[in-house]
């Protein structure tokens, strides 16, 4: 009996071998994700803790970080509420133009962020469509914190919508029927049955939205005006430092942003793992 | 609670799903809805629960018009086909749900709810499972939890949609007996859906047979089994052999069929169809008979025969192996057919 005709001991997978796919994935991950992060950390560590603290606690850096975090937080709260609502409307109601609205939801992802920034600036500047209406009311968006929030919110809202949408779609309608036959009102059903089911996905979307807002650059720089201490965001400051050949300054700011984003993603994963404990949420 | 349903109609788009349902369920009765897939059982149950609304008709419970009552005000215990347990809640929280969502004024205290849940866990024989999540339960255990959740609100009416559909035969039989016990202990008016005849007849006081949105027959096991009201019921109850016959003066005749044991009182003269179960169809050796034994297979205690006539039509017949008629039957033998019991409907 020849070896070649012996049946394989292990069941064969459909895709090409594990080693090839895993190797490719690992290589890709290393080059695209891991090495830049490691470089950033080493660069940051090379500065030394004292120097790092000096850079981060410098008034201009502090101001930039404060502005970035504040704007990202507000934008995320808006996205958390509005994105959930948006997903709800897209999943639960059938109305003319729903398909179009659904497609529009991807525009912030597809649009180059610079284009987004330019169009937002055009819309909200004193003689733009919206700006012209808001200006007489004394509301200025362009070159203010409001503008930054707007740009961040615009570019990151799909994260929330697209995270919640599929989970909501797959939610077993019998769960809601069960709740209402047990006497729960619509609001109680949402609070105690629907929301807990979509919460992990929603939280994941919200966290990603926040992380993205922290780092948003293209859309923000056009509308922000970039005044140091007023409307200068952290990633712009890092860029400016780089332009000034101040690699340490750039790395320090970038490191802070990265640590913030990683901590957030870690927390959100923790919540999602806890939620996964009770298994499948959908039908 | 007495449920009175009259002339209920329901369509989804072009499809008529319920076509005039009339049904009265007495207080404390246990009724089974039996019918093939798509016959409208779930739809009827959902309308009673207030989870769906009819296009026309009435639904009165103890004289009250329930079509004016929202689902959450009907106090119905609904057990879903897939259980629909809340996945992020423990078994205890699932069972307590209906009590905890009551308006503050009617809500029992924490301790009282806990006591009620304990009581139900004991009653359902799942004391040890209180802290588990639904994903950590077997099908039969989920079934019990779903029933416990429905019973916790002390429902006016209990509705169960194929409560044992997804369980294996042994567990089904256990739970069936146990559900009957639950019903006898609580006395709650109960309607349950099934497409298992044995289950329907064993468990229910009365069985409602549905097809294509219509009630075909209401009755107990013997009535429905022996005197099916429509050809559909006859076929559904296993009388799957249909033979063309002629009725004259209340007696039935067909070439090659000895219908002497079949009575068709009050049937109009003319062409008709005779429905008979394969096990009630006896092939009698007869050299002049128009049927030929095409094949015989032996299942141990039974012989399954396939009989064919000159036109190629085939009918099955099941015979006890020791039945006197079984002697002398071999492939190629000529026979005539003698239905021992059958129902006849005009064409
Ligand atoms: N929401 C709906 N929209 C459109 N058609 C529906 C809807 N719900 C049910 N139907 C249709 O109504 C008919 C009856 O459905 P129903 O669920 O009441 O059947 P059933 O007797 O419970 O069947 P089964 O034994 O398979 O559960 C089916 O033809 C089904 O396709
Ligand atoms: Mg059904």
PDB file of N, CA and C in Angstrom, chain B residues 194-257:
ATOM      1  N   UNK B 194     -49.769  22.142  17.675  1.00  0.00           N
ATOM      2  CA  UNK B 194     -48.865  21.030  17.416  1.00  0.00           C
ATOM      3  C   UNK B 194     -49.130  20.504  16.020  1.00  0.00           C
ATOM      4  N   UNK B 195     -48.147  19.852  15.390  1.00  0.00           N
ATOM      5  CA  UNK B 195     -48.558  19.059  14.240  1.00  0.00           C
ATOM      6  C   UNK B 195     -48.325  17.577  14.482  1.00  0.00           C
ATOM      7  N   UNK B 196     -48.252  17.215  15.742  1.00  0.00           N
ATOM      8  CA  UNK B 196     -48.133  15.814  16.124  1.00  0.00           C
ATOM      9  C   UNK B 196     -49.497  15.330  16.640  1.00  0.00           C
ATOM     10  N   UNK B 197     -50.112  14.423  15.869  1.00  0.00           N
ATOM     11  CA  UNK B 197     -51.459  13.967  16.242  1.00  0.00           C
ATOM     12  C   UNK B 197     -51.500  13.294  17.600  1.00  0.00           C
ATOM     13  N   UNK B 198     -50.514  12.430  17.826  1.00  0.00           N
ATOM     14  CA  UNK B 198     -50.497  11.672  19.067  1.00  0.00           C
ATOM     15  C   UNK B 198     -50.488  12.629  20.249  1.00  0.00           C
ATOM     16  N   UNK B 199     -49.643  13.662  20.110  1.00  0.00           N
ATOM     17  CA  UNK B 199     -49.520  14.662  21.152  1.00  0.00           C
ATOM     18  C   UNK B 199     -50.853  15.380  21.378  1.00  0.00           C
ATOM     19  N   UNK B 200     -51.472  15.770  20.272  1.00  0.00           N
ATOM     20  CA  UNK B 200     -52.734  16.492  20.372  1.00  0.00           C
ATOM     21  C   UNK B 200     -53.781  15.651  21.097  1.00  0.00           C
ATOM     22  N   UNK B 201     -53.924  14.405  20.691  1.00  0.00           N
ATOM     23  CA  UNK B 201     -54.999  13.591  21.250  1.00  0.00           C
ATOM     24  C   UNK B 201     -54.707  13.162  22.676  1.00  0.00           C
ATOM     25  N   UNK B 202     -53.436  12.917  22.985  1.00  0.00           N
ATOM     26  CA  UNK B 202     -53.111  12.470  24.336  1.00  0.00           C
ATOM     27  C   UNK B 202     -53.334  13.580  25.343  1.00  0.00           C
ATOM     28  N   UNK B 203     -53.035  14.810  24.925  1.00  0.00           N
ATOM     29  CA  UNK B 203     -52.969  15.904  25.880  1.00  0.00           C
ATOM     30  C   UNK B 203     -54.272  16.677  25.990  1.00  0.00           C
ATOM     31  N   UNK B 204     -54.980  16.833  24.878  1.00  0.00           N
ATOM     32  CA  UNK B 204     -56.056  17.823  24.854  1.00  0.00           C
ATOM     33  C   UNK B 204     -57.414  17.234  25.182  1.00  0.00           C
ATOM     34  N   UNK B 205     -58.296  18.107  25.711  1.00  0.00           N
ATOM     35  CA  UNK B 205     -59.691  17.722  25.893  1.00  0.00           C
ATOM     36  C   UNK B 205     -60.371  17.650  24.532  1.00  0.00           C
ATOM     37  N   UNK B 206     -60.056  18.658  23.706  1.00  0.00           N
ATOM     38  CA  UNK B 206     -60.621  18.687  22.358  1.00  0.00           C
ATOM     39  C   UNK B 206     -59.520  19.075  21.389  1.00  0.00           C
ATOM     40  N   UNK B 207     -59.636  18.569  20.180  1.00  0.00           N
ATOM     41  CA  UNK B 207     -58.645  18.879  19.157  1.00  0.00           C
ATOM     42  C   UNK B 207     -59.325  19.639  18.019  1.00  0.00           C
ATOM     43  N   UNK B 208     -58.672  20.727  17.597  1.00  0.00           N
ATOM     44  CA  UNK B 208     -59.180  21.517  16.486  1.00  0.00           C
ATOM     45  C   UNK B 208     -58.263  21.266  15.299  1.00  0.00           C
ATOM     46  N   UNK B 209     -58.813  20.688  14.228  1.00  0.00           N
ATOM     47  CA  UNK B 209     -57.985  20.414  13.054  1.00  0.00           C
ATOM     48  C   UNK B 209     -58.139  21.564  12.066  1.00  0.00           C
ATOM     49  N   UNK B 210     -56.996  22.171  11.695  1.00  0.00           N
ATOM     50  CA  UNK B 210     -57.024  23.309  10.777  1.00  0.00           C
ATOM     51  C   UNK B 210     -56.322  22.965   9.481  1.00  0.00           C
ATOM     52  N   UNK B 211     -56.818  23.574   8.403  1.00  0.00           N
ATOM     53  CA  UNK B 211     -56.091  23.495   7.128  1.00  0.00           C
ATOM     54  C   UNK B 211     -56.413  24.726   6.306  1.00  0.00           C
ATOM     55  N   UNK B 212     -55.408  25.314   5.696  1.00  0.00           N
ATOM     56  CA  UNK B 212     -55.611  26.472   4.833  1.00  0.00           C
ATOM     57  C   UNK B 212     -56.491  27.540   5.456  1.00  0.00           C
ATOM     58  N   UNK B 213     -56.266  27.828   6.711  1.00  0.00           N
ATOM     59  CA  UNK B 213     -56.986  28.928   7.337  1.00  0.00           C
ATOM     60  C   UNK B 213     -58.416  28.627   7.713  1.00  0.00           C
ATOM     61  N   UNK B 214     -58.818  27.373   7.607  1.00  0.00           N
ATOM     62  CA  UNK B 214     -60.178  27.011   8.012  1.00  0.00           C
ATOM     63  C   UNK B 214     -60.117  25.914   9.054  1.00  0.00           C
ATOM     64  N   UNK B 215     -61.135  25.924   9.953  1.00  0.00           N
ATOM     65  CA  UNK B 215     -61.251  24.807  10.882  1.00  0.00           C
ATOM     66  C   UNK B 215     -61.963  23.690  10.156  1.00  0.00           C
ATOM     67  N   UNK B 216     -61.321  22.517  10.092  1.00  0.00           N
ATOM     68  CA  UNK B 216     -61.890  21.398   9.363  1.00  0.00           C
ATOM     69  C   UNK B 216     -62.780  20.557  10.272  1.00  0.00           C
ATOM     70  N   UNK B 217     -62.383  20.429  11.524  1.00  0.00           N
ATOM     71  CA  UNK B 217     -63.169  19.619  12.454  1.00  0.00           C
ATOM     72  C   UNK B 217     -62.738  19.905  13.881  1.00  0.00           C
ATOM     73  N   UNK B 218     -63.712  19.823  14.789  1.00  0.00           N
ATOM     74  CA  UNK B 218     -63.394  19.936  16.211  1.00  0.00           C
ATOM     75  C   UNK B 218     -63.944  18.696  16.888  1.00  0.00           C
ATOM     76  N   UNK B 219     -63.119  18.041  17.706  1.00  0.00           N
ATOM     77  CA  UNK B 219     -63.651  16.865  18.377  1.00  0.00           C
ATOM     78  C   UNK B 219     -62.601  16.161  19.204  1.00  0.00           C
ATOM     79  N   UNK B 220     -62.992  15.003  19.780  1.00  0.00           N
ATOM     80  CA  UNK B 220     -62.018  14.232  20.548  1.00  0.00           C
ATOM     81  C   UNK B 220     -61.364  13.200  19.622  1.00  0.00           C
ATOM     82  N   UNK B 221     -60.439  12.437  20.165  1.00  0.00           N
ATOM     83  CA  UNK B 221     -59.641  11.525  19.350  1.00  0.00           C
ATOM     84  C   UNK B 221     -60.524  10.569  18.553  1.00  0.00           C
ATOM     85  N   UNK B 222     -61.486   9.950  19.233  1.00  0.00           N
ATOM     86  CA  UNK B 222     -62.289   8.925  18.574  1.00  0.00           C
ATOM     87  C   UNK B 222     -63.095   9.521  17.420  1.00  0.00           C
ATOM     88  N   UNK B 223     -63.725  10.641  17.663  1.00  0.00           N
ATOM     89  CA  UNK B 223     -64.556  11.256  16.625  1.00  0.00           C
ATOM     90  C   UNK B 223     -63.731  11.580  15.390  1.00  0.00           C
ATOM     91  N   UNK B 224     -62.608  12.265  15.632  1.00  0.00           N
ATOM     92  CA  UNK B 224     -61.813  12.709  14.494  1.00  0.00           C
ATOM     93  C   UNK B 224     -61.190  11.523  13.769  1.00  0.00           C
ATOM     94  N   UNK B 225     -60.834  10.522  14.525  1.00  0.00           N
ATOM     95  CA  UNK B 225     -60.203   9.346  13.943  1.00  0.00           C
ATOM     96  C   UNK B 225     -61.209   8.530  13.134  1.00  0.00           C
ATOM     97  N   UNK B 226     -62.387   8.301  13.719  1.00  0.00           N
ATOM     98  CA  UNK B 226     -63.340   7.382  13.102  1.00  0.00           C
ATOM     99  C   UNK B 226     -64.306   8.077  12.157  1.00  0.00           C
ATOM    100  N   UNK B 227     -64.598   9.336  12.417  1.00  0.00           N
ATOM    101  CA  UNK B 227     -65.577  10.017  11.576  1.00  0.00           C
ATOM    102  C   UNK B 227     -65.043  11.360  11.114  1.00  0.00           C
ATOM    103  N   UNK B 228     -64.015  11.343  10.273  1.00  0.00           N
ATOM    104  CA  UNK B 228     -63.468  12.608   9.796  1.00  0.00           C
ATOM    105  C   UNK B 228     -64.528  13.400   9.042  1.00  0.00           C
ATOM    106  N   UNK B 229     -64.532  14.709   9.274  1.00  0.00           N
ATOM    107  CA  UNK B 229     -65.587  15.532   8.702  1.00  0.00           C
ATOM    108  C   UNK B 229     -65.315  15.909   7.254  1.00  0.00           C
ATOM    109  N   UNK B 230     -64.065  15.921   6.854  1.00  0.00           N
ATOM    110  CA  UNK B 230     -63.738  16.318   5.480  1.00  0.00           C
ATOM    111  C   UNK B 230     -62.669  15.383   4.923  1.00  0.00           C
ATOM    112  N   UNK B 231     -62.553  15.336   3.592  1.00  0.00           N
ATOM    113  CA  UNK B 231     -61.485  14.520   3.001  1.00  0.00           C
ATOM    114  C   UNK B 231     -60.121  14.895   3.563  1.00  0.00           C
ATOM    115  N   UNK B 232     -59.907  16.210   3.805  1.00  0.00           N
ATOM    116  CA  UNK B 232     -58.610  16.612   4.346  1.00  0.00           C
ATOM    117  C   UNK B 232     -58.330  15.920   5.673  1.00  0.00           C
ATOM    118  N   UNK B 233     -59.320  15.928   6.572  1.00  0.00           N
ATOM    119  CA  UNK B 233     -59.111  15.321   7.891  1.00  0.00           C
ATOM    120  C   UNK B 233     -58.849  13.827   7.741  1.00  0.00           C
ATOM    121  N   UNK B 234     -59.617  13.169   6.859  1.00  0.00           N
ATOM    122  CA  UNK B 234     -59.419  11.742   6.637  1.00  0.00           C
ATOM    123  C   UNK B 234     -57.975  11.473   6.222  1.00  0.00           C
ATOM    124  N   UNK B 235     -57.517  12.230   5.242  1.00  0.00           N
ATOM    125  CA  UNK B 235     -56.156  12.049   4.742  1.00  0.00           C
ATOM    126  C   UNK B 235     -55.127  12.374   5.819  1.00  0.00           C
ATOM    127  N   UNK B 236     -55.365  13.487   6.531  1.00  0.00           N
ATOM    128  CA  UNK B 236     -54.446  13.936   7.567  1.00  0.00           C
ATOM    129  C   UNK B 236     -54.359  12.911   8.697  1.00  0.00           C
ATOM    130  N   UNK B 237     -55.479  12.234   8.968  1.00  0.00           N
ATOM    131  CA  UNK B 237     -55.491  11.248  10.046  1.00  0.00           C
ATOM    132  C   UNK B 237     -54.982   9.886   9.565  1.00  0.00           C
ATOM    133  N   UNK B 238     -54.446   9.834   8.385  1.00  0.00           N
ATOM    134  CA  UNK B 238     -53.769   8.616   7.973  1.00  0.00           C
ATOM    135  C   UNK B 238     -54.498   7.815   6.915  1.00  0.00           C
ATOM    136  N   UNK B 239     -55.741   8.202   6.578  1.00  0.00           N
ATOM    137  CA  UNK B 239     -56.461   7.482   5.527  1.00  0.00           C
ATOM    138  C   UNK B 239     -55.972   8.006   4.189  1.00  0.00           C
ATOM    139  N   UNK B 240     -54.761   7.589   3.841  1.00  0.00           N
ATOM    140  CA  UNK B 240     -54.087   8.203   2.701  1.00  0.00           C
ATOM    141  C   UNK B 240     -54.431   7.526   1.379  1.00  0.00           C
ATOM    142  N   UNK B 241     -55.127   6.364   1.460  1.00  0.00           N
ATOM    143  CA  UNK B 241     -55.514   5.697   0.214  1.00  0.00           C
ATOM    144  C   UNK B 241     -56.892   6.204  -0.196  1.00  0.00           C
ATOM    145  N   UNK B 242     -56.976   6.787  -1.382  1.00  0.00           N
ATOM    146  CA  UNK B 242     -58.260   7.288  -1.864  1.00  0.00           C
ATOM    147  C   UNK B 242     -58.658   6.483  -3.092  1.00  0.00           C
ATOM    148  N   UNK B 243     -59.858   5.840  -3.019  1.00  0.00           N
ATOM    149  CA  UNK B 243     -60.316   5.019  -4.148  1.00  0.00           C
ATOM    150  C   UNK B 243     -61.602   5.632  -4.704  1.00  0.00           C
ATOM    151  N   UNK B 244     -61.704   5.723  -6.019  1.00  0.00           N
ATOM    152  CA  UNK B 244     -62.952   6.212  -6.608  1.00  0.00           C
ATOM    153  C   UNK B 244     -64.039   5.144  -6.466  1.00  0.00           C
ATOM    154  N   UNK B 245     -65.209   5.534  -5.984  1.00  0.00           N
ATOM    155  CA  UNK B 245     -66.307   4.573  -5.794  1.00  0.00           C
ATOM    156  C   UNK B 245     -67.617   5.205  -6.280  1.00  0.00           C
ATOM    157  N   UNK B 246     -68.661   4.390  -6.274  1.00  0.00           N
ATOM    158  CA  UNK B 246     -69.990   4.897  -6.618  1.00  0.00           C
ATOM    159  C   UNK B 246     -70.923   4.596  -5.449  1.00  0.00           C
ATOM    160  N   UNK B 247     -71.764   5.572  -5.097  1.00  0.00           N
ATOM    161  CA  UNK B 247     -72.716   5.381  -4.007  1.00  0.00           C
ATOM    162  C   UNK B 247     -74.098   5.178  -4.628  1.00  0.00           C
ATOM    163  N   UNK B 248     -74.775   4.144  -4.145  1.00  0.00           N
ATOM    164  CA  UNK B 248     -76.163   3.957  -4.589  1.00  0.00           C
ATOM    165  C   UNK B 248     -76.975   3.465  -3.410  1.00  0.00           C
ATOM    166  N   UNK B 249     -77.956   4.253  -3.038  1.00  0.00           N
ATOM    167  CA  UNK B 249     -78.843   3.860  -1.935  1.00  0.00           C
ATOM    168  C   UNK B 249     -78.099   3.610  -0.644  1.00  0.00           C
ATOM    169  N   UNK B 250     -77.091   4.403  -0.366  1.00  0.00           N
ATOM    170  CA  UNK B 250     -76.395   4.298   0.917  1.00  0.00           C
ATOM    171  C   UNK B 250     -75.340   3.218   0.936  1.00  0.00           C
ATOM    172  N   UNK B 251     -75.172   2.464  -0.142  1.00  0.00           N
ATOM    173  CA  UNK B 251     -74.080   1.495  -0.135  1.00  0.00           C
ATOM    174  C   UNK B 251     -73.067   1.850  -1.223  1.00  0.00           C
ATOM    175  N   UNK B 252     -71.858   1.344  -0.999  1.00  0.00           N
ATOM    176  CA  UNK B 252     -70.723   1.785  -1.787  1.00  0.00           C
ATOM    177  C   UNK B 252     -70.240   0.652  -2.670  1.00  0.00           C
ATOM    178  N   UNK B 253     -69.882   0.954  -3.906  1.00  0.00           N
ATOM    179  CA  UNK B 253     -69.371  -0.093  -4.780  1.00  0.00           C
ATOM    180  C   UNK B 253     -68.291   0.448  -5.690  1.00  0.00           C
ATOM    181  N   UNK B 254     -67.361  -0.439  -6.009  1.00  0.00           N
ATOM    182  CA  UNK B 254     -66.345  -0.101  -6.993  1.00  0.00           C
ATOM    183  C   UNK B 254     -65.791  -1.402  -7.517  1.00  0.00           C
ATOM    184  N   UNK B 255     -65.353  -1.438  -8.769  1.00  0.00           N
ATOM    185  CA  UNK B 255     -64.805  -2.688  -9.292  1.00  0.00           C
ATOM    186  C   UNK B 255     -63.543  -3.087  -8.533  1.00  0.00           C
ATOM    187  N   UNK B 256     -63.521  -4.339  -8.149  1.00  0.00           N
ATOM    188  CA  UNK B 256     -62.341  -4.831  -7.449  1.00  0.00           C
ATOM    189  C   UNK B 256     -62.304  -4.462  -5.985  1.00  0.00           C
ATOM    190  N   UNK B 257     -63.391  -3.889  -5.446  1.00  0.00           N
ATOM    191  CA  UNK B 257     -63.421  -3.501  -4.040  1.00  0.00           C
ATOM    192  C   UNK B 257     -64.627  -4.147  -3.382  1.00  0.00           C
TER     193      UNK B 257
END
